[in-house]
CSV table of C-alpha atoms in Angstrom, one decimal:
chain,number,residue,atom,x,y,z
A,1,UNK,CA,97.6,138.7,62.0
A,2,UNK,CA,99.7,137.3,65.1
A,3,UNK,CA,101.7,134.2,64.5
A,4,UNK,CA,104.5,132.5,66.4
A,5,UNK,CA,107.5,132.3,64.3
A,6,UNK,CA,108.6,129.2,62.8
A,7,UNK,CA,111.7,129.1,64.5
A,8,UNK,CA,110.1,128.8,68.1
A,9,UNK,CA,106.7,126.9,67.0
A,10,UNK,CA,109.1,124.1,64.8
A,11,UNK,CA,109.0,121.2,67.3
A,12,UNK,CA,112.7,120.0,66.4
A,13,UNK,CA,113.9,123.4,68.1
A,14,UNK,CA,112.6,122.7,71.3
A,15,UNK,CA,111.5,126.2,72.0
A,16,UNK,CA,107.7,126.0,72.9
A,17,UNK,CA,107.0,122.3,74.4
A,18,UNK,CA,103.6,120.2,75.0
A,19,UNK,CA,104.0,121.1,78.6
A,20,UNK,CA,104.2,125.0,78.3
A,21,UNK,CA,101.8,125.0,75.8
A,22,UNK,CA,99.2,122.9,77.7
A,23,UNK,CA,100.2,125.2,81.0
A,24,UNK,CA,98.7,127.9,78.7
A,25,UNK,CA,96.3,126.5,78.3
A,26,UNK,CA,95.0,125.1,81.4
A,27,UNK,CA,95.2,128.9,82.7
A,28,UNK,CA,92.8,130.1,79.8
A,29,UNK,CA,90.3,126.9,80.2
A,30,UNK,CA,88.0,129.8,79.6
A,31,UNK,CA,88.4,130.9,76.6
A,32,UNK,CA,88.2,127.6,75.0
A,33,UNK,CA,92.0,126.2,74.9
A,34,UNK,CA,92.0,122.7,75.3
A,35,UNK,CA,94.9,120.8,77.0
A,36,UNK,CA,93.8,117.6,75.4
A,37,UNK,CA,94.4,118.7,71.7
A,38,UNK,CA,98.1,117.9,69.6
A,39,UNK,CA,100.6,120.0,69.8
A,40,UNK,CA,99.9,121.7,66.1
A,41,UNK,CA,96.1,122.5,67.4
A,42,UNK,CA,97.5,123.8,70.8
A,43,UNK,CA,99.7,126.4,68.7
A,44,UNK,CA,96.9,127.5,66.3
A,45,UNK,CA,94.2,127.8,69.0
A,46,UNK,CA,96.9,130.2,70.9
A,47,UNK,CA,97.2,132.3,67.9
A,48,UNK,CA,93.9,132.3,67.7
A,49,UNK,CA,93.6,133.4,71.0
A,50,UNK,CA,96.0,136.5,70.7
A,51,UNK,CA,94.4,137.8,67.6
A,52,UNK,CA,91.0,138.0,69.4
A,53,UNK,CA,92.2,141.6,70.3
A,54,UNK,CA,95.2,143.5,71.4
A,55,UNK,CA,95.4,142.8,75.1
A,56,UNK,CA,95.2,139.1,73.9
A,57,UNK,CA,98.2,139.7,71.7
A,58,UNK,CA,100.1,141.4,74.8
A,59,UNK,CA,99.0,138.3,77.2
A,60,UNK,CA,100.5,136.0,74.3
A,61,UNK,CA,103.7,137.9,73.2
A,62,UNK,CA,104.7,138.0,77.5
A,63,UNK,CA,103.9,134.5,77.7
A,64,UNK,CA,106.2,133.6,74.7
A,65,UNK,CA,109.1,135.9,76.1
A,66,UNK,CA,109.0,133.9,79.5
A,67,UNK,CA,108.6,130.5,77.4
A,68,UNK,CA,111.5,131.5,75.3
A,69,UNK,CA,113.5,131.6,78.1
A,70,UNK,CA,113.1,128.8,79.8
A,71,UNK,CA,113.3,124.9,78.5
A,72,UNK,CA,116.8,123.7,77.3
A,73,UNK,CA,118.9,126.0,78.2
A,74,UNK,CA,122.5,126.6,79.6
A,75,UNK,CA,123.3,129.5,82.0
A,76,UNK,CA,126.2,131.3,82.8
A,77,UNK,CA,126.7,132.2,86.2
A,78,UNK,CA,129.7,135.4,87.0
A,79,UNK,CA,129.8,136.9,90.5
A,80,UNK,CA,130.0,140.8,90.6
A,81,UNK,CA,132.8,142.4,91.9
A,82,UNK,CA,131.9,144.3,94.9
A,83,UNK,CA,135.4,146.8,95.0
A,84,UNK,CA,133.1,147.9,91.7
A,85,UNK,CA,132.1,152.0,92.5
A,86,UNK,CA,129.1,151.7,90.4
A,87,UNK,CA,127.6,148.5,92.0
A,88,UNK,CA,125.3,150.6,94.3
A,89,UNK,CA,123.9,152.4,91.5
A,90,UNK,CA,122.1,149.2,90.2
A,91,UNK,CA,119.8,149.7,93.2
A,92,UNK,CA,118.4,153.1,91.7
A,93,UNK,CA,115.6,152.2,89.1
A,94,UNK,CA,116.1,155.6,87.7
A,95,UNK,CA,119.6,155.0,87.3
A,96,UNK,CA,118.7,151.9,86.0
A,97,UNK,CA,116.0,153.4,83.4
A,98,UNK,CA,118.3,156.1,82.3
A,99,UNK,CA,120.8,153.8,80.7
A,100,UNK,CA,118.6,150.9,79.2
A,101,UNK,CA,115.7,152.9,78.0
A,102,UNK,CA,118.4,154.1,75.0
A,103,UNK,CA,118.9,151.0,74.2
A,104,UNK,CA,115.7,149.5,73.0
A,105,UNK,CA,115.8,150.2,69.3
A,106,UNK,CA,112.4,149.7,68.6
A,107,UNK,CA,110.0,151.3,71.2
A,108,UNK,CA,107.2,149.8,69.3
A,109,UNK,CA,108.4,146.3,69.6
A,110,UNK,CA,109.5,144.7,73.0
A,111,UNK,CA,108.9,141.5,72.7
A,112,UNK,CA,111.1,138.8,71.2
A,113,UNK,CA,108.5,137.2,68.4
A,114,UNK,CA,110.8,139.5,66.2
A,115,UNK,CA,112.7,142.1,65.6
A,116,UNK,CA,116.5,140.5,65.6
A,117,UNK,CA,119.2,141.2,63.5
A,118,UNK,CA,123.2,140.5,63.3
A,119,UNK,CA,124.1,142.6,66.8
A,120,UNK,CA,123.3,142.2,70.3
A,121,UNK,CA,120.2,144.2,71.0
A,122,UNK,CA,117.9,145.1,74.0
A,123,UNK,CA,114.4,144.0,73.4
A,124,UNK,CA,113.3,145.1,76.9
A,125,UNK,CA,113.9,144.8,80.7
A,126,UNK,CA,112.2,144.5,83.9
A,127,UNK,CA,112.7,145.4,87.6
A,128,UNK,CA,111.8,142.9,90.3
A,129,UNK,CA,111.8,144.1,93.5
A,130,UNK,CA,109.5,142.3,95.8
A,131,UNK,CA,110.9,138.9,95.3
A,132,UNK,CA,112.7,135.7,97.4
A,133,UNK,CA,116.0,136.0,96.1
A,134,UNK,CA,115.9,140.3,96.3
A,135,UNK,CA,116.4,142.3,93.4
A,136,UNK,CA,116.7,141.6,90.0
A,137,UNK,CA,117.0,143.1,86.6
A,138,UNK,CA,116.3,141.1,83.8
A,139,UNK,CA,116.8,142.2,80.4
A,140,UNK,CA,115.8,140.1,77.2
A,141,UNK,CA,117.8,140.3,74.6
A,142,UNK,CA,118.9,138.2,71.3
A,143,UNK,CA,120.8,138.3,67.9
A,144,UNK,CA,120.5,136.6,64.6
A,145,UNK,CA,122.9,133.4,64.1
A,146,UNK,CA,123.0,130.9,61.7
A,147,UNK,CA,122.8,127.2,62.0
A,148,UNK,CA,123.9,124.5,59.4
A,149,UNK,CA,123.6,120.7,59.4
A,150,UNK,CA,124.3,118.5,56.5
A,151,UNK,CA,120.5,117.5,56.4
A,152,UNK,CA,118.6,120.8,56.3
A,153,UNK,CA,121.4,122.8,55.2
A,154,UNK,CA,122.1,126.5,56.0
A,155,UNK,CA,119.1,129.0,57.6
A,156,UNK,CA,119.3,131.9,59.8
A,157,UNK,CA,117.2,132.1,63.1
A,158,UNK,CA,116.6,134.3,66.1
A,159,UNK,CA,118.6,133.5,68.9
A,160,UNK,CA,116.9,134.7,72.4
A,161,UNK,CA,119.6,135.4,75.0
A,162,UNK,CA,118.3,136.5,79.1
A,163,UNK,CA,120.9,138.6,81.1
A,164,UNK,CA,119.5,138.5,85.0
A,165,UNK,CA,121.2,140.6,87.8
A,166,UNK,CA,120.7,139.8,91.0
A,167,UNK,CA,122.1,142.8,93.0
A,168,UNK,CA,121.7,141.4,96.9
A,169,UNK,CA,123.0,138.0,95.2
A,170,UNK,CA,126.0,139.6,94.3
A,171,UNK,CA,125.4,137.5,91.0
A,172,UNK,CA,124.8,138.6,86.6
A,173,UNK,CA,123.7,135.2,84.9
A,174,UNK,CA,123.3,134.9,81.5
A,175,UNK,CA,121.3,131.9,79.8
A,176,UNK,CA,120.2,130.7,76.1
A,177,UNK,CA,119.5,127.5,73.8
A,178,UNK,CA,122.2,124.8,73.6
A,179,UNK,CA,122.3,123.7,70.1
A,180,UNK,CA,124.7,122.7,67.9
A,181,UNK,CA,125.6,123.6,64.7
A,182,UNK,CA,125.9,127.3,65.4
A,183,UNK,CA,127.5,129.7,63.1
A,184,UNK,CA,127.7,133.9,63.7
A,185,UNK,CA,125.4,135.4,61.4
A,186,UNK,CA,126.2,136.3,57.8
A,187,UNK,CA,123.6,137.7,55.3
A,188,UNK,CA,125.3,135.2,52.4
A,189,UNK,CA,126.2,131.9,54.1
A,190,UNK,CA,128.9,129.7,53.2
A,191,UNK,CA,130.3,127.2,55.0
A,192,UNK,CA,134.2,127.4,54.4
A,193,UNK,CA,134.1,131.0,55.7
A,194,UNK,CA,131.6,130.9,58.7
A,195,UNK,CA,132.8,131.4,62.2
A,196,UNK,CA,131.0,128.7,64.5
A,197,UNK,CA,130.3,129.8,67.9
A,198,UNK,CA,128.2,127.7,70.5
A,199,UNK,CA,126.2,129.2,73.8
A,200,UNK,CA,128.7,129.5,76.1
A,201,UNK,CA,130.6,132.3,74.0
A,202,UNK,CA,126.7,134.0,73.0
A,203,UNK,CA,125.9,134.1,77.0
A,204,UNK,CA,129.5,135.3,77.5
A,205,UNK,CA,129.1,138.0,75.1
A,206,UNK,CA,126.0,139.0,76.6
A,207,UNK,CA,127.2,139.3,80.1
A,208,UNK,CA,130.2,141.6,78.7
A,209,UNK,CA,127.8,143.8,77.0
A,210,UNK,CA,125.6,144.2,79.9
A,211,UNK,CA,128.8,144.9,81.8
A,212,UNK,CA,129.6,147.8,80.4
A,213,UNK,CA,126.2,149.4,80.1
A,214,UNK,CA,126.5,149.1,83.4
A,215,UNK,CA,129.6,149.9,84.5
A,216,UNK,CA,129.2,146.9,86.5
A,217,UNK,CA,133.4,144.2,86.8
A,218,UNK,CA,133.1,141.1,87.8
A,219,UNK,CA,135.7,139.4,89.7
A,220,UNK,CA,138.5,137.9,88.7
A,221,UNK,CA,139.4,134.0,87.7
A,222,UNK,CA,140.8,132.7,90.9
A,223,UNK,CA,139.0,134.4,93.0
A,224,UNK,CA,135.5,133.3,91.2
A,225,UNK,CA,136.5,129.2,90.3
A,226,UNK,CA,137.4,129.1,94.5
A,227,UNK,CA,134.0,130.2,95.4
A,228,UNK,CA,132.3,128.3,93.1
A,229,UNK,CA,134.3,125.2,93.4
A,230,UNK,CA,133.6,125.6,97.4
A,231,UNK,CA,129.6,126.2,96.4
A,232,UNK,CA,129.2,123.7,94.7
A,233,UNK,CA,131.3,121.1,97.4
A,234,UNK,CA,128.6,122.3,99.8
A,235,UNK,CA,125.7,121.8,97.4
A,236,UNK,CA,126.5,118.0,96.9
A,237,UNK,CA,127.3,117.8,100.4
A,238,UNK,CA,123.7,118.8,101.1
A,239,UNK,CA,122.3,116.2,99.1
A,240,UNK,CA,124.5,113.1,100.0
A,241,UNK,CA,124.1,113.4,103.5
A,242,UNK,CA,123.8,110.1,105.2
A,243,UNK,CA,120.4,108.6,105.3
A,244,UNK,CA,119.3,107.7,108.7
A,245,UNK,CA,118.9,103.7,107.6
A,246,UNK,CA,122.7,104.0,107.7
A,247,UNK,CA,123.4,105.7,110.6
A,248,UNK,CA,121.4,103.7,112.6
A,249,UNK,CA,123.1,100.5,111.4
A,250,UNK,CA,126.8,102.2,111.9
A,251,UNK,CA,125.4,103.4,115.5
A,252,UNK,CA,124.0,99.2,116.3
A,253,UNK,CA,128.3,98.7,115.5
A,254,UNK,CA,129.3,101.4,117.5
A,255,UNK,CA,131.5,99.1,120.0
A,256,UNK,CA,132.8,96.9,117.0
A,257,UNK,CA,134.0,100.0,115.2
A,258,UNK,CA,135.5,101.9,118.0
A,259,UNK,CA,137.2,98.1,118.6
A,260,UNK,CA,138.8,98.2,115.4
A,261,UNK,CA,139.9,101.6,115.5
A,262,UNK,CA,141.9,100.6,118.7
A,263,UNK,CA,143.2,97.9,117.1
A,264,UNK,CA,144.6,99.9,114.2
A,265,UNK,CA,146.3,101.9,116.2
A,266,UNK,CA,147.9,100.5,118.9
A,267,UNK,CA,148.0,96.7,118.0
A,268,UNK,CA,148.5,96.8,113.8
A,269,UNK,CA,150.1,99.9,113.3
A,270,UNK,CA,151.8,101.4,116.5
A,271,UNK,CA,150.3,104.9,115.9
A,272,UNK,CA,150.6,107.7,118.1
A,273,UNK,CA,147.1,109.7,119.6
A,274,UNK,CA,147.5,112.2,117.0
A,275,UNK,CA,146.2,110.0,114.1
A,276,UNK,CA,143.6,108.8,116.0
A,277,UNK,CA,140.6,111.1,114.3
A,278,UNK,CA,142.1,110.2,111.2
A,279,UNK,CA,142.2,106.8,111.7
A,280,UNK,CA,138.1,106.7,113.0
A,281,UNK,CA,137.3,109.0,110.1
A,282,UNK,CA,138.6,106.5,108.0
A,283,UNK,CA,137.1,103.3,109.2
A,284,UNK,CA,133.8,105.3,109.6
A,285,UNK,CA,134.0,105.8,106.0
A,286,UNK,CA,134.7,102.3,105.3
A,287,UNK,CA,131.2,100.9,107.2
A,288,UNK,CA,129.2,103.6,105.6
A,289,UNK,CA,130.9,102.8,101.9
A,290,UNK,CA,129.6,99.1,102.5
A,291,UNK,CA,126.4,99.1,104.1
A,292,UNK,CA,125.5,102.1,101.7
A,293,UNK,CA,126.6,100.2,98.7
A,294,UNK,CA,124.9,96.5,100.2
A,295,UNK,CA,121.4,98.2,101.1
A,296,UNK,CA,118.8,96.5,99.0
A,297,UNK,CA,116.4,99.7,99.2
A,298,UNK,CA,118.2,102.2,97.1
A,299,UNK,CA,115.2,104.7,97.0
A,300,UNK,CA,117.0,105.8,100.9
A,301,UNK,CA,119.3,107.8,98.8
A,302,UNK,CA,116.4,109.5,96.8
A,303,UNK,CA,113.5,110.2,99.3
A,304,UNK,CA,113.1,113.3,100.7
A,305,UNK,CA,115.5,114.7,98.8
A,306,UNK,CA,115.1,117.6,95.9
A,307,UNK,CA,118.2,116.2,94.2
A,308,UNK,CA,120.8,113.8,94.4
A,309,UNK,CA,124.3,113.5,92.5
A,310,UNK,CA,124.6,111.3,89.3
A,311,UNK,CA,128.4,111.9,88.4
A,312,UNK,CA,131.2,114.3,89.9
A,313,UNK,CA,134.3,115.3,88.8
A,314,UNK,CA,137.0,117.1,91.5
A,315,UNK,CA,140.7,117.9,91.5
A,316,UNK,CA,142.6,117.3,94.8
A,317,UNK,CA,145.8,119.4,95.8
A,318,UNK,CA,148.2,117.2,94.2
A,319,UNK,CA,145.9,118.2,91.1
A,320,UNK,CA,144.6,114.2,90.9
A,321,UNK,CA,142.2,114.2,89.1
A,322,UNK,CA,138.4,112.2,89.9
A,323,UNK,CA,135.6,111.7,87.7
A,324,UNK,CA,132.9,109.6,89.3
A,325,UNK,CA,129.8,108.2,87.7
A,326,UNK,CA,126.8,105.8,88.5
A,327,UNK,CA,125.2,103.5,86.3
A,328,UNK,CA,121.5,103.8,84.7
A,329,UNK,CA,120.5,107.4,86.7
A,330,UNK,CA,120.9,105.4,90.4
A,331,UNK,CA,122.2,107.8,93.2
A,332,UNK,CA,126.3,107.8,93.1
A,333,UNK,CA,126.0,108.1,96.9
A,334,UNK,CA,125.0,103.7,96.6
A,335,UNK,CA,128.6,102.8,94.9
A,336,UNK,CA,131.2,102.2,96.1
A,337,UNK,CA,133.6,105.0,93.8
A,338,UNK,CA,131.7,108.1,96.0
A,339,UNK,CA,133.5,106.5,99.3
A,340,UNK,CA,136.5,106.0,97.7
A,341,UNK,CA,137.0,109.4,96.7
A,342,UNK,CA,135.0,111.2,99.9
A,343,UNK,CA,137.7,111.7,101.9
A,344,UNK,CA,139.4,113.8,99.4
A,345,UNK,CA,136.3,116.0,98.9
A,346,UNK,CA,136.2,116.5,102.5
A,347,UNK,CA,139.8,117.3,102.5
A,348,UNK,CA,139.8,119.9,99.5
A,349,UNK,CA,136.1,121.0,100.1
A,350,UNK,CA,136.4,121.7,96.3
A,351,UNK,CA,134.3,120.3,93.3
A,352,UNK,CA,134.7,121.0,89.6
A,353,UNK,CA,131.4,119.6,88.7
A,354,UNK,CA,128.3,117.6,89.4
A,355,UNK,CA,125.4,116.4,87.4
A,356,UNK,CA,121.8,116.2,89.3
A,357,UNK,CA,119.1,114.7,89.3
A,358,UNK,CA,116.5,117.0,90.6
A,359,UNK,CA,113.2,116.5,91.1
A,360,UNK,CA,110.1,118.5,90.4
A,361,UNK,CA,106.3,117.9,90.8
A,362,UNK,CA,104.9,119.9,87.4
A,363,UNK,CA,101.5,118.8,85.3
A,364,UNK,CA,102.6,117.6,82.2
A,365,UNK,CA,106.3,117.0,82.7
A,366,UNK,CA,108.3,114.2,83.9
A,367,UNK,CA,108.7,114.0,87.8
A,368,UNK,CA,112.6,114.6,87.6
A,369,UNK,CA,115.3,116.5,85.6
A,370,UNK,CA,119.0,116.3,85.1
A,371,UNK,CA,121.0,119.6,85.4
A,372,UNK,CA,124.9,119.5,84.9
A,373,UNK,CA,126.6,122.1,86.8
A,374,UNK,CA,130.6,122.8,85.6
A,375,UNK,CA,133.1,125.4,87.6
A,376,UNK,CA,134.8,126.7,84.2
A,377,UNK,CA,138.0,129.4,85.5
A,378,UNK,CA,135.7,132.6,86.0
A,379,UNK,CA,132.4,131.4,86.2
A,380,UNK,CA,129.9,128.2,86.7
A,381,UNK,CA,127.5,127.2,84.1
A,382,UNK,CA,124.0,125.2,84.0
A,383,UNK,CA,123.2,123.1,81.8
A,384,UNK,CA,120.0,122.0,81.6
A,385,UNK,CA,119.7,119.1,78.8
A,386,UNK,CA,116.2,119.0,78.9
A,387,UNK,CA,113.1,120.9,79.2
A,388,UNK,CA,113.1,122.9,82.0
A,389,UNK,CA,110.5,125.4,83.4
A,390,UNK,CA,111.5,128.7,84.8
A,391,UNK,CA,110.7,127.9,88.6
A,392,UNK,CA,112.9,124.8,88.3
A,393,UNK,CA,115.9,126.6,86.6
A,394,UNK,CA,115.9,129.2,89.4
A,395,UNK,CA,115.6,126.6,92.1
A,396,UNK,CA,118.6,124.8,90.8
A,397,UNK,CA,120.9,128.7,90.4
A,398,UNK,CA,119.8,129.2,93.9
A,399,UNK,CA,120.6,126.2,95.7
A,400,UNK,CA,124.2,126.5,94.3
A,401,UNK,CA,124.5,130.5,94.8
A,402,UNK,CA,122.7,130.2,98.6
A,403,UNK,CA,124.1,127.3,100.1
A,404,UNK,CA,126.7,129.2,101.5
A,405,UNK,CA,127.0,132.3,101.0
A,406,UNK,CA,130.2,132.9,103.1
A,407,UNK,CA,132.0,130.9,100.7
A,408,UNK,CA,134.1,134.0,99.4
């Protein structure tokens, strides 16, 4: 008899929410899932479901392997290195095939309901070819850990982990659960002696391992934090561009701006023609800061926008340090801190990390999200701090890794 294991169906994990559950169910209206049902009656009617027959089974184990996937989950983004002699080989399924179909230690059992134990193993993989972002290999994966907390004590669980290559991207992510009180696994627990890990070192692992199945480097530190820092600048610069409320009232002031400008520099400060740019790029900044910050409809900095920055950190050449933040979820582009830190962004075109707020239009799930993007030396990481569904998470990778793809 088919039954989803405790780990993933226990609500307090955070694995299998109301809204993928009622997604399931919405799909197979059919046969007799109800959306409208709790959560413990939307679980039992799916296992009901898959033990109707095998195919059944099948449908439910691939749904739970895309489900397990997705939701809370931070991913870790590295960028291959191209110089690598093997990279072209990833474009060869049979190459591909050759190498991963060894790896599956249980033929019978591809899925990732079970099967886990204290190493890194290969539950299966899949080739994508046909797809918006190119190419991609995914390969799903997990390990056993254990977990402790002082209220439900010790207890060992599966811990799924998905490895993605995207070979035209140039790009291997890595992504699992965020939790806390992680521990590596040992078969007799004790606290004293257990080595705690977290998911950034798990999705790290995973990448490594992948890695050298593949023969596949990725690039350096340096190298890696400049592009991603320089991404990442041009993905918030894409979402705090100025709404046209405020250009229009900068463009009424036109004369009174360009008037002060001249005054600055010839009748305050004496300067010569060569700081003129800097000197209108400065005072331009200045209007915008204020009528952005005194505009009593703050929903300008929202609408028709897919996301908009919440908090931002950066480091400047001097290595001055800014952390910006806005109050109670409003846009950081309507205070006053964003201005007074712009034109260093501008000048560095460099950021170390932003937290979104993207928004998503989904049955069942809130109508936004908060994702917190960090540049961390050789790669960028996603967090994603709340349920997330799989087109959302690969919305939010791609409008990082695709704003501009020059960048390196």
């Amino acid at each position: 008899m088919f039954s989803i294991p405790y780990t993933f169906a226990n609500e307090d994990e955070s694995y299998i929410t109301i809204p993928a559950l009622k997604k399931f169910a919405r799909e197979k209206r059919k046969e007799d899932l109800k959306t409208t049902v709790d959560r413990p009656q939307l679980i039992q009617d799916i296992e009901n479901y898959a033990n109707q027959s095998p195919e059944k089974e099948e449908e439910v184990l691939e749904w739970l392997d895309h489900v397990l996937i997705e939701g809370i989950k931070d991913v870790q983004i590295k960028l291959i290195d191209d110089d690598s002699f093997l990279t072209d080989l990833l474009s060869d399924d049979e190459y591909v095939k050759k190498i991963m179909e060894p790896l599956i230690v249980d033929e019978n059992n591809r899925h990732l309901n079970k099967g886990y134990s204290s190493e890194l193993r290969l539950f299966r993989y899949e080739i994508t070819n046909e797809w918006e972002y190119g190419r991609r290999i995914r390969l799903y994966m997990g390990k056993l850990l254990c977990t402790f907390d002082k209220k439900h004590g010790s207890a060992t669980v599966p811990y799924p982990i998905a490895v993605d290559i995207y070979c035209d991207m140039g790009i291997i992510t890595s992504r699992s659960k965020s939790k806390s009180g992680l521990y590596k696994y040992a078969e007799n627990f004790v606290l004293e002696a257990a080595t705690s890990t977290k998911s950034e070192k798990e999705t790290a692992e995973a990448i490594r391992w992948v890695c050298e199945k593949l023969s596949i480097a990725t690039k350096k530190s340096f190298e890696a934090e400049t592009v991603f820092k320089s991404r990442l600048y041009c993905m918030l610069e894409r979402y705090t561009q100025t709404p046209k409320e405020i250009i229009e009232l900068m463009d009424q002031k036109n004369t009174e701006i360009n008037g002060i400008v001249d005054c600055l520099m010839h009748k305050v400060c004496n300067l010569k023609h060569a700081y003129e740019e800097d000197v209108k790029s400065n005072v331009l900044n200045m209007v915008e800061k204020y009528f952005s910050i005194s505009y009593p409809d703050k929903n300008i900095f929202i609408k028709d926008r897919e996301a908009y920055p919440l908090k931002l950190n950066a480091t400047d050449e001097e290595d001055s340090k800014v952390e910006q933040t806005a109050a109670l979820e409003e846009p950081l582009q309507s205070k006053a801190i964003f201005f007074d830190n712009k034109k260093m962004l501008q000048k560095s075109q460099a950021c170390d990390g932003v937290t979104f707020m993207f928004a998503r239009n989904k049955m069942y799930c809130s109508k936004q999200f908060k994702v917190k993007i960090v540049v961390n030396k050789d790669y960028c990481i996603l967090k994603f701090t709340e349920y997330t569904m799989e087109e959302d998470i690969i919305h939010v990778l791609f409008s990082l890794i695709s704003t501009a793809g020059n960048a390196e």
